[in-house]
Coordinates of C-alpha atoms in Angstrom, one line a residue:
M1 CA 28.4 53.3 0.0
A2 CA 26.6 51.4 -2.7
K3 CA 26.9 47.6 -3.0
L4 CA 26.2 47.6 -6.7
V5 CA 28.4 50.1 -8.7
T6 CA 28.2 50.7 -12.4
I7 CA 30.9 52.6 -14.3
G8 CA 31.0 54.1 -17.8
E9 CA 28.9 56.4 -20.0
I10 CA 26.0 58.6 -19.0
L11 CA 24.5 60.8 -21.7
I12 CA 21.4 62.3 -23.2
D13 CA 19.3 60.1 -25.6
L14 CA 17.6 62.5 -28.0
T15 CA 14.8 60.0 -28.7
Q16 CA 12.4 60.2 -31.5
V17 CA 8.8 60.2 -30.2
G18 CA 6.9 60.9 -33.3
V19 CA 6.6 63.3 -36.2
T20 CA 4.8 66.6 -36.8
E21 CA 1.9 67.1 -39.2
L22 CA 4.6 68.1 -41.7
G23 CA 6.4 64.8 -41.2
I24 CA 9.3 66.3 -39.2
P25 CA 10.7 64.0 -36.5
Q26 CA 10.2 65.1 -32.9
F27 CA 12.7 64.3 -30.2
V28 CA 12.7 64.3 -26.4
A29 CA 15.8 64.6 -24.2
N30 CA 15.9 61.4 -22.2
P31 CA 18.6 60.5 -19.7
G32 CA 20.6 57.5 -20.9
G33 CA 23.8 55.6 -21.2
A34 CA 23.9 51.8 -20.6
P35 CA 25.8 51.7 -17.2
A36 CA 23.7 54.6 -15.9
N37 CA 20.5 52.9 -17.2
A38 CA 21.5 49.7 -15.4
A39 CA 22.1 51.5 -12.1
V40 CA 18.7 53.2 -12.3
A41 CA 16.9 49.9 -13.2
A42 CA 18.5 48.2 -10.3
A43 CA 17.7 51.1 -7.9
K44 CA 14.1 51.2 -9.0
L45 CA 13.9 47.5 -8.2
G46 CA 15.2 48.0 -4.7
A47 CA 19.0 47.6 -5.0
D48 CA 21.6 49.9 -3.3
A49 CA 23.1 51.2 -6.5
G50 CA 25.8 53.8 -7.4
F51 CA 27.2 55.2 -10.6
I52 CA 30.7 56.3 -11.6
G53 CA 31.0 58.5 -14.7
C54 CA 31.4 62.1 -16.1
V55 CA 29.0 64.8 -17.4
G56 CA 29.6 68.3 -18.7
K57 CA 29.1 71.4 -16.8
D58 CA 26.0 72.3 -18.7
A59 CA 22.2 72.0 -18.6
F60 CA 22.2 68.4 -19.8
G61 CA 24.8 67.4 -17.2
A62 CA 22.6 69.0 -14.5
L63 CA 19.6 67.0 -15.8
L64 CA 21.5 63.7 -15.7
R65 CA 22.7 64.4 -12.1
S66 CA 19.2 65.3 -10.9
T67 CA 17.8 62.2 -12.7
L68 CA 20.1 59.8 -10.9
V69 CA 19.4 61.4 -7.5
S70 CA 15.6 61.3 -8.1
Q71 CA 15.9 57.6 -9.0
G72 CA 17.8 56.8 -5.8
V73 CA 21.2 56.2 -7.4
D74 CA 24.3 57.2 -5.3
I75 CA 26.2 59.9 -7.3
A76 CA 29.3 60.1 -5.2
G77 CA 31.2 58.9 -8.2
L78 CA 29.7 61.3 -10.7
A79 CA 32.3 63.8 -11.9
E80 CA 31.9 67.0 -14.0
T81 CA 34.2 68.4 -16.7
D82 CA 34.5 71.7 -18.5
Q83 CA 36.6 70.1 -21.2
A84 CA 33.6 68.8 -23.2
P85 CA 29.8 69.0 -23.3
T86 CA 27.6 66.3 -22.0
T87 CA 27.5 63.5 -24.6
L88 CA 24.5 63.2 -26.9
A89 CA 23.1 60.2 -28.7
V90 CA 20.3 60.7 -31.2
V91 CA 18.0 57.7 -31.1
S92 CA 15.8 57.2 -34.1
V93 CA 13.0 54.7 -33.8
D94 CA 11.4 52.8 -36.8
A95 CA 7.8 51.5 -37.1
T96 CA 8.6 48.3 -35.2
G97 CA 10.3 50.1 -32.3
E98 CA 13.8 49.2 -33.3
R99 CA 16.5 51.9 -32.7
S100 CA 19.4 53.4 -34.6
F101 CA 22.1 55.6 -32.9
Q102 CA 24.1 58.6 -33.9
F103 CA 26.6 59.9 -31.3
Y104 CA 27.7 63.5 -30.8
R105 CA 30.9 62.7 -28.9
K106 CA 34.1 64.1 -30.4
P107 CA 34.7 64.9 -27.7
G108 CA 32.0 64.1 -25.2
A109 CA 32.1 64.4 -21.4
D110 CA 31.7 60.6 -20.8
I111 CA 35.1 60.0 -22.4
C112 CA 36.7 62.5 -20.0
L113 CA 36.4 60.1 -17.0
H114 CA 40.0 60.0 -15.9
E115 CA 41.2 57.4 -13.4
S116 CA 42.1 60.2 -11.0
L117 CA 38.4 61.0 -10.8
V118 CA 37.5 57.4 -9.7
D119 CA 37.1 57.2 -5.9
K120 CA 38.6 53.8 -5.0
R121 CA 36.6 53.7 -1.8
L122 CA 33.5 53.2 -4.0
L123 CA 35.2 50.2 -5.6
E124 CA 36.3 48.8 -2.3
A125 CA 32.7 48.9 -0.9
A126 CA 31.2 47.4 -4.1
E127 CA 30.0 43.8 -4.0
I128 CA 29.3 44.1 -7.8
L129 CA 31.1 46.3 -10.4
H130 CA 29.3 46.5 -13.7
F131 CA 30.6 48.1 -16.9
G132 CA 30.1 48.1 -20.7
S133 CA 32.2 48.6 -23.8
V134 CA 31.2 52.1 -24.8
S135 CA 33.6 53.5 -22.2
L136 CA 36.4 51.4 -23.8
T137 CA 36.2 53.2 -27.1
A138 CA 38.6 56.0 -26.1
D139 CA 40.9 57.3 -23.4
P140 CA 40.9 58.4 -20.7
S141 CA 37.7 56.6 -20.0
R142 CA 39.1 53.3 -21.3
T143 CA 42.0 53.3 -18.9
A144 CA 39.8 54.5 -16.0
T145 CA 37.3 51.7 -16.6
M146 CA 39.7 48.9 -17.0
N147 CA 41.8 49.9 -14.0
A148 CA 38.6 50.1 -11.9
V149 CA 37.6 46.7 -13.0
R150 CA 40.9 45.2 -12.1
Y151 CA 41.0 47.0 -8.7
A152 CA 37.5 45.8 -7.8
K153 CA 38.2 42.2 -9.0
D154 CA 41.3 42.0 -6.8
R155 CA 39.2 42.9 -3.8
G156 CA 36.6 40.2 -4.4
A157 CA 33.9 42.1 -6.3
L158 CA 31.6 40.3 -8.8
I159 CA 32.5 41.7 -12.2
T160 CA 29.6 42.0 -14.7
Y161 CA 30.0 43.1 -18.3
D162 CA 27.6 44.2 -21.1
P163 CA 29.5 44.8 -24.3
N164 CA 27.1 47.0 -26.2
Y165 CA 28.4 47.2 -29.8
R166 CA 27.9 50.6 -31.5
A167 CA 29.7 50.4 -34.8
N168 CA 30.0 54.2 -35.3
L169 CA 32.0 54.6 -32.1
W170 CA 34.8 52.4 -33.4
P171 CA 37.3 52.9 -36.3
D172 CA 36.4 49.4 -37.6
E173 CA 35.0 46.1 -36.5
Q174 CA 38.3 44.4 -36.0
T175 CA 39.4 47.1 -33.5
A176 CA 36.0 46.8 -31.7
V177 CA 36.2 43.1 -31.4
K178 CA 39.7 43.2 -30.0
A179 CA 38.8 45.8 -27.4
M180 CA 35.5 44.2 -26.5
R181 CA 37.1 40.8 -25.9
Q182 CA 40.0 42.1 -23.8
P183 CA 38.1 42.3 -20.5
L184 CA 36.6 38.8 -20.8
P185 CA 39.2 37.1 -18.5
L186 CA 38.0 39.4 -15.7
V187 CA 34.3 38.8 -16.1
D188 CA 32.0 36.7 -13.8
V189 CA 28.7 37.5 -15.5
L190 CA 28.4 38.4 -19.2
K191 CA 25.3 39.7 -21.0
I192 CA 25.3 39.9 -24.8
S193 CA 22.6 40.3 -27.3
D194 CA 22.0 37.7 -30.1
E195 CA 23.5 40.4 -32.5
E196 CA 26.8 40.3 -30.5
T197 CA 27.4 36.6 -30.2
A198 CA 29.8 36.4 -33.2
L199 CA 31.7 39.5 -32.2
L200 CA 32.4 38.2 -28.7
S201 CA 32.8 34.5 -29.3
G202 CA 33.3 33.8 -33.0
F203 CA 30.0 31.9 -33.1
S204 CA 26.8 33.3 -34.4
D205 CA 24.6 30.6 -32.8
P206 CA 23.6 31.7 -29.3
E207 CA 24.1 28.2 -27.8
E208 CA 27.5 27.7 -29.3
A209 CA 28.5 31.3 -28.4
A210 CA 27.4 30.8 -24.8
A211 CA 29.3 27.5 -24.4
A212 CA 32.4 29.0 -26.0
L213 CA 32.4 32.0 -23.6
E214 CA 31.8 29.8 -20.6
A215 CA 34.8 27.7 -21.7
Q216 CA 36.9 30.8 -21.5
G217 CA 36.2 30.9 -17.7
I218 CA 33.0 33.1 -17.5
P219 CA 30.8 31.4 -14.9
L220 CA 27.4 32.9 -16.1
V221 CA 26.7 33.8 -19.7
L222 CA 23.4 35.4 -20.7
V223 CA 22.3 35.9 -24.3
T224 CA 19.3 38.1 -24.7
L225 CA 17.0 37.1 -27.6
G226 CA 14.6 40.1 -27.8
A227 CA 10.9 39.0 -27.5
D228 CA 12.1 35.4 -27.2
G229 CA 13.6 36.0 -23.8
V230 CA 17.1 34.9 -22.7
L231 CA 19.4 31.9 -23.1
Y232 CA 21.8 31.2 -20.3
R233 CA 24.9 29.0 -19.8
F234 CA 25.7 28.1 -16.2
R235 CA 27.7 25.2 -14.8
G236 CA 27.9 23.5 -18.1
R237 CA 24.2 23.6 -18.7
T238 CA 22.3 25.6 -21.3
G239 CA 18.7 26.8 -20.7
R240 CA 16.2 29.3 -21.9
V241 CA 13.7 31.5 -20.1
S242 CA 10.9 32.8 -22.3
G243 CA 10.0 36.5 -22.7
F244 CA 6.7 38.3 -22.1
A245 CA 4.4 39.3 -24.9
I246 CA 3.9 43.0 -25.0
K247 CA 3.1 45.8 -27.5
V248 CA 6.4 47.4 -28.2
A249 CA 6.7 51.2 -28.1
D250 CA 10.5 51.6 -27.9
T251 CA 13.2 49.0 -27.3
N252 CA 15.7 51.6 -26.0
G253 CA 16.8 50.6 -22.5
A254 CA 15.3 47.1 -22.6
G255 CA 18.7 45.3 -22.3
D256 CA 19.8 47.6 -19.5
T257 CA 16.6 47.1 -17.6
F258 CA 17.1 43.3 -18.0
F259 CA 20.7 43.4 -16.7
G260 CA 19.9 45.9 -14.0
A261 CA 17.1 43.6 -12.8
V262 CA 19.5 40.6 -12.8
L263 CA 22.1 42.6 -10.9
S264 CA 19.6 43.8 -8.3
C265 CA 18.9 40.1 -7.5
L266 CA 22.6 39.2 -7.3
V267 CA 23.4 41.7 -4.6
G268 CA 24.2 39.9 -1.4
K269 CA 24.5 36.5 -3.2
R270 CA 27.4 34.3 -4.1
L271 CA 27.5 33.1 -7.7
N272 CA 29.0 29.8 -6.7
Q273 CA 26.0 29.2 -4.3
L274 CA 23.3 30.1 -6.9
G275 CA 21.1 27.3 -8.0
E276 CA 19.7 26.9 -11.5
D277 CA 16.1 27.2 -10.3
E278 CA 16.9 30.4 -8.5
L279 CA 18.7 31.7 -11.6
R280 CA 15.6 30.9 -13.8
E281 CA 13.4 32.9 -11.4
I282 CA 15.8 35.8 -11.5
L283 CA 15.8 35.7 -15.3
R284 CA 12.0 35.5 -15.5
M285 CA 11.8 38.6 -13.3
A286 CA 14.3 40.4 -15.5
N287 CA 12.4 39.5 -18.7
C288 CA 9.3 40.9 -17.1
A289 CA 11.0 44.2 -16.2
A290 CA 12.4 44.5 -19.7
S291 CA 9.1 43.9 -21.3
I292 CA 7.5 46.8 -19.2
T293 CA 10.3 49.1 -20.4
T294 CA 9.7 48.3 -24.1
S295 CA 6.0 49.1 -23.7
R296 CA 6.9 52.8 -22.9
P297 CA 9.1 55.4 -24.7
G298 CA 12.5 56.3 -23.5
A299 CA 15.0 54.4 -21.4
I300 CA 15.2 55.6 -17.8
P301 CA 11.7 57.1 -17.8
A302 CA 10.2 53.8 -19.0
M303 CA 11.9 51.5 -16.4
P304 CA 9.5 49.8 -14.0
T305 CA 9.3 49.9 -10.2
L306 CA 9.5 46.7 -8.2
R307 CA 5.8 46.9 -7.5
E308 CA 5.0 47.1 -11.3
V309 CA 7.1 44.0 -11.9
Q310 CA 5.6 42.1 -9.0
D311 CA 2.1 43.0 -10.2
K312 CA 2.8 41.8 -13.8
L313 CA 4.4 38.6 -12.5
G314 CA 1.3 38.0 -10.4
Q315 CA -0.9 38.3 -13.5
R316 CA 0.9 35.7 -15.5

């Protein structure tokens, strides 16, 4: 069974790839969903990764299943439902490569992950359990995710969390903030973007936010800064690791690639034995992997192999 397990949403990103001669947007059906993306990113970088989630019994669900298999992700935890279609997210991309999301998810199959569908043997075998906040937006996936996190934590797994904030999935910001902060006492490694610092910590400044989150008991806090790389807070110290200059095609999946790369490096390691120099090397590699993803369209299709990352690191 996989040593790194991610749990949460898997869906289709209908990603804008251009416009026709008449100016009509063109979209491609790309596999996506942050926890699934992270599992693929880690697997492509050599990690033993598995995914727990739910898809519909439809063509998009079959595409997602085959995608995970083709990328080397263990799908023993992937369930199917006939209660809802596979979830869709329409991803529009502006001239700078920045994204906007519109979800077709009322209901969507990812929300239908019931705790009865979660095989506890996968959680018992996991050294790392990773999750995000999209699966916390509605039940039964919310209860299934949180119970899985508690179960794995009690059995010694490293708990990692990426609270992706998608405003249109929540009734209001106050509800989102409360739900997104709830898991923090269980978390060992937290990754947030610079846009989410205030939501998770109450501080908009990345350094203040990271320090405040560490003070809540989170051993390693990572704040991604886009093209500027990443800020980290670890053992009372704050540091930064610069990003890689690249021509951006699409930022979709960059954060998931970054965190998947970090997780691939943490498999088999003890966080309390990790040195700061080693952490900085891990973050440099993760920045490199994310930069490659942003240079290509889509999320999963754009993620690099270990060889690609190694080649790019060797050129710098």
